[in-house]
C-alpha atoms as an extended CHARMM CRD file, in Angstrom:
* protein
*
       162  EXT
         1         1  UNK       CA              0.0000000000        0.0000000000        0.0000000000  PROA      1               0.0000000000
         2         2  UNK       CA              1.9720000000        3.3520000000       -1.4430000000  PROA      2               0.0000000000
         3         3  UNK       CA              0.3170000000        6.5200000000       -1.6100000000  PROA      3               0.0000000000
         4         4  UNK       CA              0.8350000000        8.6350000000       -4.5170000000  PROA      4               0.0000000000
         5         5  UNK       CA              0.6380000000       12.3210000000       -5.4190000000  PROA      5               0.0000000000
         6         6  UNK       CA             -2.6180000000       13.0810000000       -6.8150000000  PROA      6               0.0000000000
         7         7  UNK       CA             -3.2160000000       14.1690000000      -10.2510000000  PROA      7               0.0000000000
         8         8  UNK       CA             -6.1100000000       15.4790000000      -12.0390000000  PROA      8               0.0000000000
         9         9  UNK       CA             -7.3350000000       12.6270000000      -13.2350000000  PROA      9               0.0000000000
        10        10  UNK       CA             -8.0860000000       11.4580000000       -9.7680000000  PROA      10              0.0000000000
        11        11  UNK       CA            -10.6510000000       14.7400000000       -9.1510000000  PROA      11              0.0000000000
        12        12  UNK       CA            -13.2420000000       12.4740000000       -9.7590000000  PROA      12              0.0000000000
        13        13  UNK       CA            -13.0740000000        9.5350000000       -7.7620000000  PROA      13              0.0000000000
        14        14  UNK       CA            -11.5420000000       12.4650000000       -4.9930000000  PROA      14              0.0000000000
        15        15  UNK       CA            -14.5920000000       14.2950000000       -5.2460000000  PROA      15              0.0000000000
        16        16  UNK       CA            -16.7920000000       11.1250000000       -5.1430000000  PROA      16              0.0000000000
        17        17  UNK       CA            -15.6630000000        9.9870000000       -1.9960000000  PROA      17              0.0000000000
        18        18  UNK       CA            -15.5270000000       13.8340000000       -0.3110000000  PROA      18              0.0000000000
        19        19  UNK       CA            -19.3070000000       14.0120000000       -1.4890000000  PROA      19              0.0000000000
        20        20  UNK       CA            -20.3270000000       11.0830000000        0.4030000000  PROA      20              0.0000000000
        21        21  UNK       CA            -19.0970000000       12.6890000000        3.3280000000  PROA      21              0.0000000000
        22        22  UNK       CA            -20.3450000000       15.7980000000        2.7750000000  PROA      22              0.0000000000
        23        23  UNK       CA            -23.9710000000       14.2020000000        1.8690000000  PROA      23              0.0000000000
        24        24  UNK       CA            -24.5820000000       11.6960000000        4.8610000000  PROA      24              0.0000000000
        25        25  UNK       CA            -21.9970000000       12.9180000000        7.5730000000  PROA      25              0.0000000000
        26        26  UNK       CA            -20.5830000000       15.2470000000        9.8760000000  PROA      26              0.0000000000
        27        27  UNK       CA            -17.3750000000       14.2340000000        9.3090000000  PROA      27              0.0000000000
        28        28  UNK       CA            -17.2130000000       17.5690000000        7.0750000000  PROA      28              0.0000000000
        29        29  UNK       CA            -19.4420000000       20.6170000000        7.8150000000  PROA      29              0.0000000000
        30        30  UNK       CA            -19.5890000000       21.8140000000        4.4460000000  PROA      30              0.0000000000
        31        31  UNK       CA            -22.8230000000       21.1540000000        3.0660000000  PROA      31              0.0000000000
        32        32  UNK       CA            -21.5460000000       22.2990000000       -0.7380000000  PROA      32              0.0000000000
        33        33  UNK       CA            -20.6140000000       19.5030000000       -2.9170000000  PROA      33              0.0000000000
        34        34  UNK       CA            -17.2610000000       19.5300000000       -4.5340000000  PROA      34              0.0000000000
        35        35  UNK       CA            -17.5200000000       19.2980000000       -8.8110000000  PROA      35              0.0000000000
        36        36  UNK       CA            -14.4350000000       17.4040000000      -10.2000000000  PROA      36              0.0000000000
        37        37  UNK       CA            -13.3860000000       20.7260000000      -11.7650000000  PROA      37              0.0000000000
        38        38  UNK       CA            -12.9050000000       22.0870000000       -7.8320000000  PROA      38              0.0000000000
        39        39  UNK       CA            -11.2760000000       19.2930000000       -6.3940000000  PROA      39              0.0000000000
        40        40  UNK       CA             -8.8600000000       19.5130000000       -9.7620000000  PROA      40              0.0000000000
        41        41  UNK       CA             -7.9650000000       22.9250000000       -9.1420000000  PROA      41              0.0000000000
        42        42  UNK       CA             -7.6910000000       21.7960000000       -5.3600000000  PROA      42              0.0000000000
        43        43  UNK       CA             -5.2930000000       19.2000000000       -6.2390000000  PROA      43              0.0000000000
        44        44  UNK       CA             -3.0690000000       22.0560000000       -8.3540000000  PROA      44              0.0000000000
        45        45  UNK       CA             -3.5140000000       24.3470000000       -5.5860000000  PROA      45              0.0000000000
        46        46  UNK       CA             -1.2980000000       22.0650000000       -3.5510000000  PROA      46              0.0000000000
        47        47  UNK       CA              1.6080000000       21.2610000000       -5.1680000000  PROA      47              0.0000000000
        48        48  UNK       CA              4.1200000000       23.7380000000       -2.9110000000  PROA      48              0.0000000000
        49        49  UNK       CA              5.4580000000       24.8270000000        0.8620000000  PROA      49              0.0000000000
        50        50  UNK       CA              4.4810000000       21.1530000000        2.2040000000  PROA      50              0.0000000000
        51        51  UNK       CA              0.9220000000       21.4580000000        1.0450000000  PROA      51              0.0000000000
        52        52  UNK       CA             -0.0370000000       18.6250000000       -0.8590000000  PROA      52              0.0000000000
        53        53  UNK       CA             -3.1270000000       15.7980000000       -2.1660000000  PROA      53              0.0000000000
        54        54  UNK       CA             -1.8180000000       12.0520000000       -2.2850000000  PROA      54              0.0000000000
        55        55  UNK       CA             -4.2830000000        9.2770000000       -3.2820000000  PROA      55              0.0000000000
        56        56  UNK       CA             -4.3990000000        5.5920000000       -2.4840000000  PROA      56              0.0000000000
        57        57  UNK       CA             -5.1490000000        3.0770000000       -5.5130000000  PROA      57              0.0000000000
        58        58  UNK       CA             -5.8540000000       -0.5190000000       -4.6410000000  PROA      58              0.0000000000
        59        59  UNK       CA             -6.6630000000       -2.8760000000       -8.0480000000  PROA      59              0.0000000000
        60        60  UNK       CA             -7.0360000000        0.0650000000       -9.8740000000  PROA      60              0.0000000000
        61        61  UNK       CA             -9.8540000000        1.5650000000       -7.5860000000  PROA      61              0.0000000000
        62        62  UNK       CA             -8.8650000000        5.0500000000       -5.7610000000  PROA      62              0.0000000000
        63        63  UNK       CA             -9.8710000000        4.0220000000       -1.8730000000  PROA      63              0.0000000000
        64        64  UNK       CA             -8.5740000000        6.9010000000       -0.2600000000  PROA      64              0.0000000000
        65        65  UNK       CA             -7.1600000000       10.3010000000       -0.3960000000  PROA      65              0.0000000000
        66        66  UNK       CA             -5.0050000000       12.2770000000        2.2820000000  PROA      66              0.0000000000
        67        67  UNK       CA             -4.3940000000       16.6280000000        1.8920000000  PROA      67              0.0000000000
        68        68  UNK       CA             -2.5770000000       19.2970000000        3.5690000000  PROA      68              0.0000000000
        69        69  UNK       CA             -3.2630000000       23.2240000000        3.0290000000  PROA      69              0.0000000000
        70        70  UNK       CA             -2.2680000000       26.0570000000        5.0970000000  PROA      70              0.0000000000
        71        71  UNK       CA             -3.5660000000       26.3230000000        8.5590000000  PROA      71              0.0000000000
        72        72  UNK       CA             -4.5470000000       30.0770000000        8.2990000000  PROA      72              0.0000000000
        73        73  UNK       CA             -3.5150000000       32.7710000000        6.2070000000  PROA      73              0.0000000000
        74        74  UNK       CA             -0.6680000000       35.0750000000        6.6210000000  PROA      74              0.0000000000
        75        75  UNK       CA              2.9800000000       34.2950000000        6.8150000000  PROA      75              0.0000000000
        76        76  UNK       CA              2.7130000000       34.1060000000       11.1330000000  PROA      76              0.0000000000
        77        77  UNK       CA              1.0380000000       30.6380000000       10.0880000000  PROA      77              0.0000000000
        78        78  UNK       CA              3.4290000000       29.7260000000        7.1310000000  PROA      78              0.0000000000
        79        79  UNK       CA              4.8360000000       26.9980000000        8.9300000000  PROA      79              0.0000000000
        80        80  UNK       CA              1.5290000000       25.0450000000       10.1690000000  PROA      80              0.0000000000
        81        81  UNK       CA             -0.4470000000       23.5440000000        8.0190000000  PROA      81              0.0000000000
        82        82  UNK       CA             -4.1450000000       21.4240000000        8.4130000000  PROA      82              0.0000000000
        83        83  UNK       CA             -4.9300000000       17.7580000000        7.0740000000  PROA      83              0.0000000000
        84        84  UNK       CA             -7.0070000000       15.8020000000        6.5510000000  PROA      84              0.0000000000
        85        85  UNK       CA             -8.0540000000       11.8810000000        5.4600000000  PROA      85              0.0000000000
        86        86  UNK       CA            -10.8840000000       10.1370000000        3.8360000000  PROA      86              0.0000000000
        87        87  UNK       CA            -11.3250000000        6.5270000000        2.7890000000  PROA      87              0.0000000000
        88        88  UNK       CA            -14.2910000000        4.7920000000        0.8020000000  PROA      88              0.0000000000
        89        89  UNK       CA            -16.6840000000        3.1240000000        2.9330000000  PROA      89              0.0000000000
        90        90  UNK       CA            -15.5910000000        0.1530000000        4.1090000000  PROA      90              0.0000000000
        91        91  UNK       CA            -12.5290000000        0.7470000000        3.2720000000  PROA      91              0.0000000000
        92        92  UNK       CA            -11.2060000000        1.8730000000        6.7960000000  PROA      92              0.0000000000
        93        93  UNK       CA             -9.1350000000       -0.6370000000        9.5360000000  PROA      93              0.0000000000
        94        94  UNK       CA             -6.5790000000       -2.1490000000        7.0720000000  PROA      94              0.0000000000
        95        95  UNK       CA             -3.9560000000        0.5340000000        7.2380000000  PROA      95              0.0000000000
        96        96  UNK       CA             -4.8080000000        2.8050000000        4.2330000000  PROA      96              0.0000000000
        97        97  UNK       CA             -5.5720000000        6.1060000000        6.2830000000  PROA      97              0.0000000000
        98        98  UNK       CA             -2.3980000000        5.5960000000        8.1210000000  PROA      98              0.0000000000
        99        99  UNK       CA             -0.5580000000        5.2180000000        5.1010000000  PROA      99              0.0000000000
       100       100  UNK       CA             -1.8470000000        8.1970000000        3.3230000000  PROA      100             0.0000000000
       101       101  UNK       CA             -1.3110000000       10.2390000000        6.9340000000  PROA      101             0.0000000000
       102       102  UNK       CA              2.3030000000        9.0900000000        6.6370000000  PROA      102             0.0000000000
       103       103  UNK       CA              2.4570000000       10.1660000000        3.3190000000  PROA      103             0.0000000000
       104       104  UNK       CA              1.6100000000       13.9340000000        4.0960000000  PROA      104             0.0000000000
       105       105  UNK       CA              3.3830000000       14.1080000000        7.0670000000  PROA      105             0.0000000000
       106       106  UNK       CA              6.9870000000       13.3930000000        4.8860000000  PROA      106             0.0000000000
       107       107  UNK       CA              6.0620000000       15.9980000000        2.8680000000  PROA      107             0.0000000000
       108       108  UNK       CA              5.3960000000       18.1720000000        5.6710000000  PROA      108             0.0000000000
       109       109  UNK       CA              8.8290000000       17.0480000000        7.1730000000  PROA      109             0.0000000000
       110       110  UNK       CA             10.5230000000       17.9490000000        3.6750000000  PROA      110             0.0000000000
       111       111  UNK       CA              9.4480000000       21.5360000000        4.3730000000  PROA      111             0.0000000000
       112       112  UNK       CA              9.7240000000       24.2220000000        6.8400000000  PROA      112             0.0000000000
       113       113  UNK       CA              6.5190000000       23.0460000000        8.5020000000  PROA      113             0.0000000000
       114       114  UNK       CA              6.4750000000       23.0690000000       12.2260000000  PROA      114             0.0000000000
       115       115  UNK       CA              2.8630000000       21.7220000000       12.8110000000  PROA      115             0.0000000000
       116       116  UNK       CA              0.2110000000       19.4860000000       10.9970000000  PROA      116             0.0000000000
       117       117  UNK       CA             -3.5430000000       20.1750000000       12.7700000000  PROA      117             0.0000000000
       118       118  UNK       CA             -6.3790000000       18.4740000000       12.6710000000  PROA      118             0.0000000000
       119       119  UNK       CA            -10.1340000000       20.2500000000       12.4770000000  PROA      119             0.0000000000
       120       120  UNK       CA            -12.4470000000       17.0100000000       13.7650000000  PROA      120             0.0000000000
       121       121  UNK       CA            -15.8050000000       16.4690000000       14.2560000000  PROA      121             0.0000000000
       122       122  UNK       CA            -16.5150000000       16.1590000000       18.0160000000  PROA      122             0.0000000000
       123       123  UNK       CA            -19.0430000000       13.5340000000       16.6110000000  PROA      123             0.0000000000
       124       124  UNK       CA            -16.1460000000       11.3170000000       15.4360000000  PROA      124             0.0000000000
       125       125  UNK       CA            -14.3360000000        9.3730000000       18.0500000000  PROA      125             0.0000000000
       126       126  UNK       CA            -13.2550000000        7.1970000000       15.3890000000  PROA      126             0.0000000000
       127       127  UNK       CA            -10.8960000000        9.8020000000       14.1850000000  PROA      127             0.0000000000
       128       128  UNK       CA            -10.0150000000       11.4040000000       16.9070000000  PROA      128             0.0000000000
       129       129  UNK       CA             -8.7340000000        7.8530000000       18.0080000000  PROA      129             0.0000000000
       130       130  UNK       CA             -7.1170000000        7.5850000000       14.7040000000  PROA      130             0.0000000000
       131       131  UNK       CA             -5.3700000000       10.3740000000       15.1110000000  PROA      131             0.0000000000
       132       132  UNK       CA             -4.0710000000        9.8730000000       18.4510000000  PROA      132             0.0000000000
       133       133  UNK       CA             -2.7300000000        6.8490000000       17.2310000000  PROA      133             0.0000000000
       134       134  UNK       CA             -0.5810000000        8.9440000000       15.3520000000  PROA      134             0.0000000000
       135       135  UNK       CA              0.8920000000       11.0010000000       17.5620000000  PROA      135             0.0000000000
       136       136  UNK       CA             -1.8990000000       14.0200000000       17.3870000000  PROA      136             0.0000000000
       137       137  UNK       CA             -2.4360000000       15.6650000000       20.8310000000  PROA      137             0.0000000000
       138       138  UNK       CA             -6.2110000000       17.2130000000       21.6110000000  PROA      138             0.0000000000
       139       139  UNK       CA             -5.5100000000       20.8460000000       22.2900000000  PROA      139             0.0000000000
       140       140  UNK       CA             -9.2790000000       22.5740000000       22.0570000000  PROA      140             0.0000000000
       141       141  UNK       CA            -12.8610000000       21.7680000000       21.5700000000  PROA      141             0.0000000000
       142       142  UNK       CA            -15.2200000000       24.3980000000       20.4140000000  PROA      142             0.0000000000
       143       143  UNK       CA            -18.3660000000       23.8370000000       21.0010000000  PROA      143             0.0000000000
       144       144  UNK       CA            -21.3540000000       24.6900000000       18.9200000000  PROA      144             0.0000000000
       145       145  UNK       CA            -18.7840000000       26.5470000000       16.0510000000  PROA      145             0.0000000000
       146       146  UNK       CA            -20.2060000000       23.7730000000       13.2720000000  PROA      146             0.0000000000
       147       147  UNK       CA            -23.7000000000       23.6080000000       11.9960000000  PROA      147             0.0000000000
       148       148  UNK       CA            -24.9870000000       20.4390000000        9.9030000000  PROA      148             0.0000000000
       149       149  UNK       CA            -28.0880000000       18.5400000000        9.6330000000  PROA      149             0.0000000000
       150       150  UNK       CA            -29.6200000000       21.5510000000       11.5280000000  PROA      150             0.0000000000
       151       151  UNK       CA            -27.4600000000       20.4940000000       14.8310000000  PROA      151             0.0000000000
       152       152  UNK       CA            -25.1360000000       22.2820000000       16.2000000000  PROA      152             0.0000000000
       153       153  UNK       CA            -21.7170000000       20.1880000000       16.2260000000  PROA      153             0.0000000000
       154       154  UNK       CA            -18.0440000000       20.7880000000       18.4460000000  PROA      154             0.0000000000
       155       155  UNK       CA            -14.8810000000       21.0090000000       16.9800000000  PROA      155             0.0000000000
       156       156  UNK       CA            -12.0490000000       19.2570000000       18.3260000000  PROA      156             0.0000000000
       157       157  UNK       CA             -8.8050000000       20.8380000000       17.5110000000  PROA      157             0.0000000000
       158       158  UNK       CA             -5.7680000000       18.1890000000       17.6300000000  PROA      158             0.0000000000
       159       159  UNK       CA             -2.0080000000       19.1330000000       17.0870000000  PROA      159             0.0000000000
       160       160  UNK       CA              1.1410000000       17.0880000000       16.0400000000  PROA      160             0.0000000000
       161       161  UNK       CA              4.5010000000       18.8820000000       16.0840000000  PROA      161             0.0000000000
       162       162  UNK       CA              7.2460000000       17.9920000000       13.9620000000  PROA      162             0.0000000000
C-alpha cells in the first residue's frame, strides 16, 4: 500500500468519496458539494510549501485520499499547516488512512513546517482515536462553532509537532 501524489485525473473519484461525506456525515461541515473541476484545481492548488493531495489506488480503484493546506492565512502561520483523510466506505481498519497520513506528514517534514492540525468532528471518536494513534495531541474543543443537519456540532482541535 503506497500513496501517490494526486493528479487530475483522480478529481473524480476524490470528489466522489468527499461528497459522500459531505452528503450523509458530519465528518465535514460543508454542506456544498465539490464538482471534479474544484477538487482539480484543489489538487493544483497544492503542489508547494508542504501542502499537498496524495491518493491511495488498490486494483485500480482510488480508496482513499489524504491533503494538507495552510492552517490560516498570513505568513505568522506559514509553517503550520491542516490535514485531513478520507477513505471509501468500508474501506477503513486495514492501514490505508495511516498510510496516506504518513504520506503527508513526509512531505510536511521535507518543508519548513512546524505543525500538521487536525479540524475534527466532536461527533467522530473514530478519528479522533485515529489520530491519536498517530501522535496528534487534543488541544481545544469548540463547542457549537459547526452547523450540519440543523445540529449544532463541536470542533475538536488536535495538534502534532514535527
Amino acid at each position: 500500500m503506497k500513496p501517490r501524489r494526486a493528479e487530475a485525473g483522480d478529481a473524480g473519484a476524490i470528489a466522489s468519496i468527499w461528497n459522500h461525506y459531505i452528503r450523509n456525515t458530519t465528518v465535514t461541515f460543508t454542506t456544498d458539494e465539490k464538482s471534479e473541476n474544484q477538487v482539480a484545481d484543489y489538487i493544483a492548488g497544492r503542489q508547494s510549501d508542504g501542502a499537498c493531495v496524495f491518493v491511495l489506488k488498490e486494483s485500480g480503484t482510488l480508496t482513499g485520499f489524504s491533503a494538507s493546506s495552510p492552517f490560516r492565512s498570513g505568513p505568522g502561520y506559514a509553517h503550520t499547516l491542516e490535514t485531513s483523510v478520507m477513505l471509501v466506505t468500508g474501506a477503513s481498519g486495514a492501514g490505508r488512512g495511516r498510510a496516506l497520513m504518513h504520506a503527508v506528514e513526509a512531505e510536511a517534514r521535507a518543508h519548513p513546517i512546524r505543525a500538521l492540525v487536525a479540524g475534527i468532528s466532536g461527533e467522530n471518536d473514530a478519528a479522533i482515536r485515529f489520530h491519536s494513534a498517530l501522535g496528534f495531541d487534543k488541544v481545544g474543543r469548540m463547542p457549537g462553532v459547526g452547523r450540519k443537519f440543523d445540529r449544532l456540532l463541536d470542533l475538536v482541535l488536535m495538534q502534532k509537532t514535527l
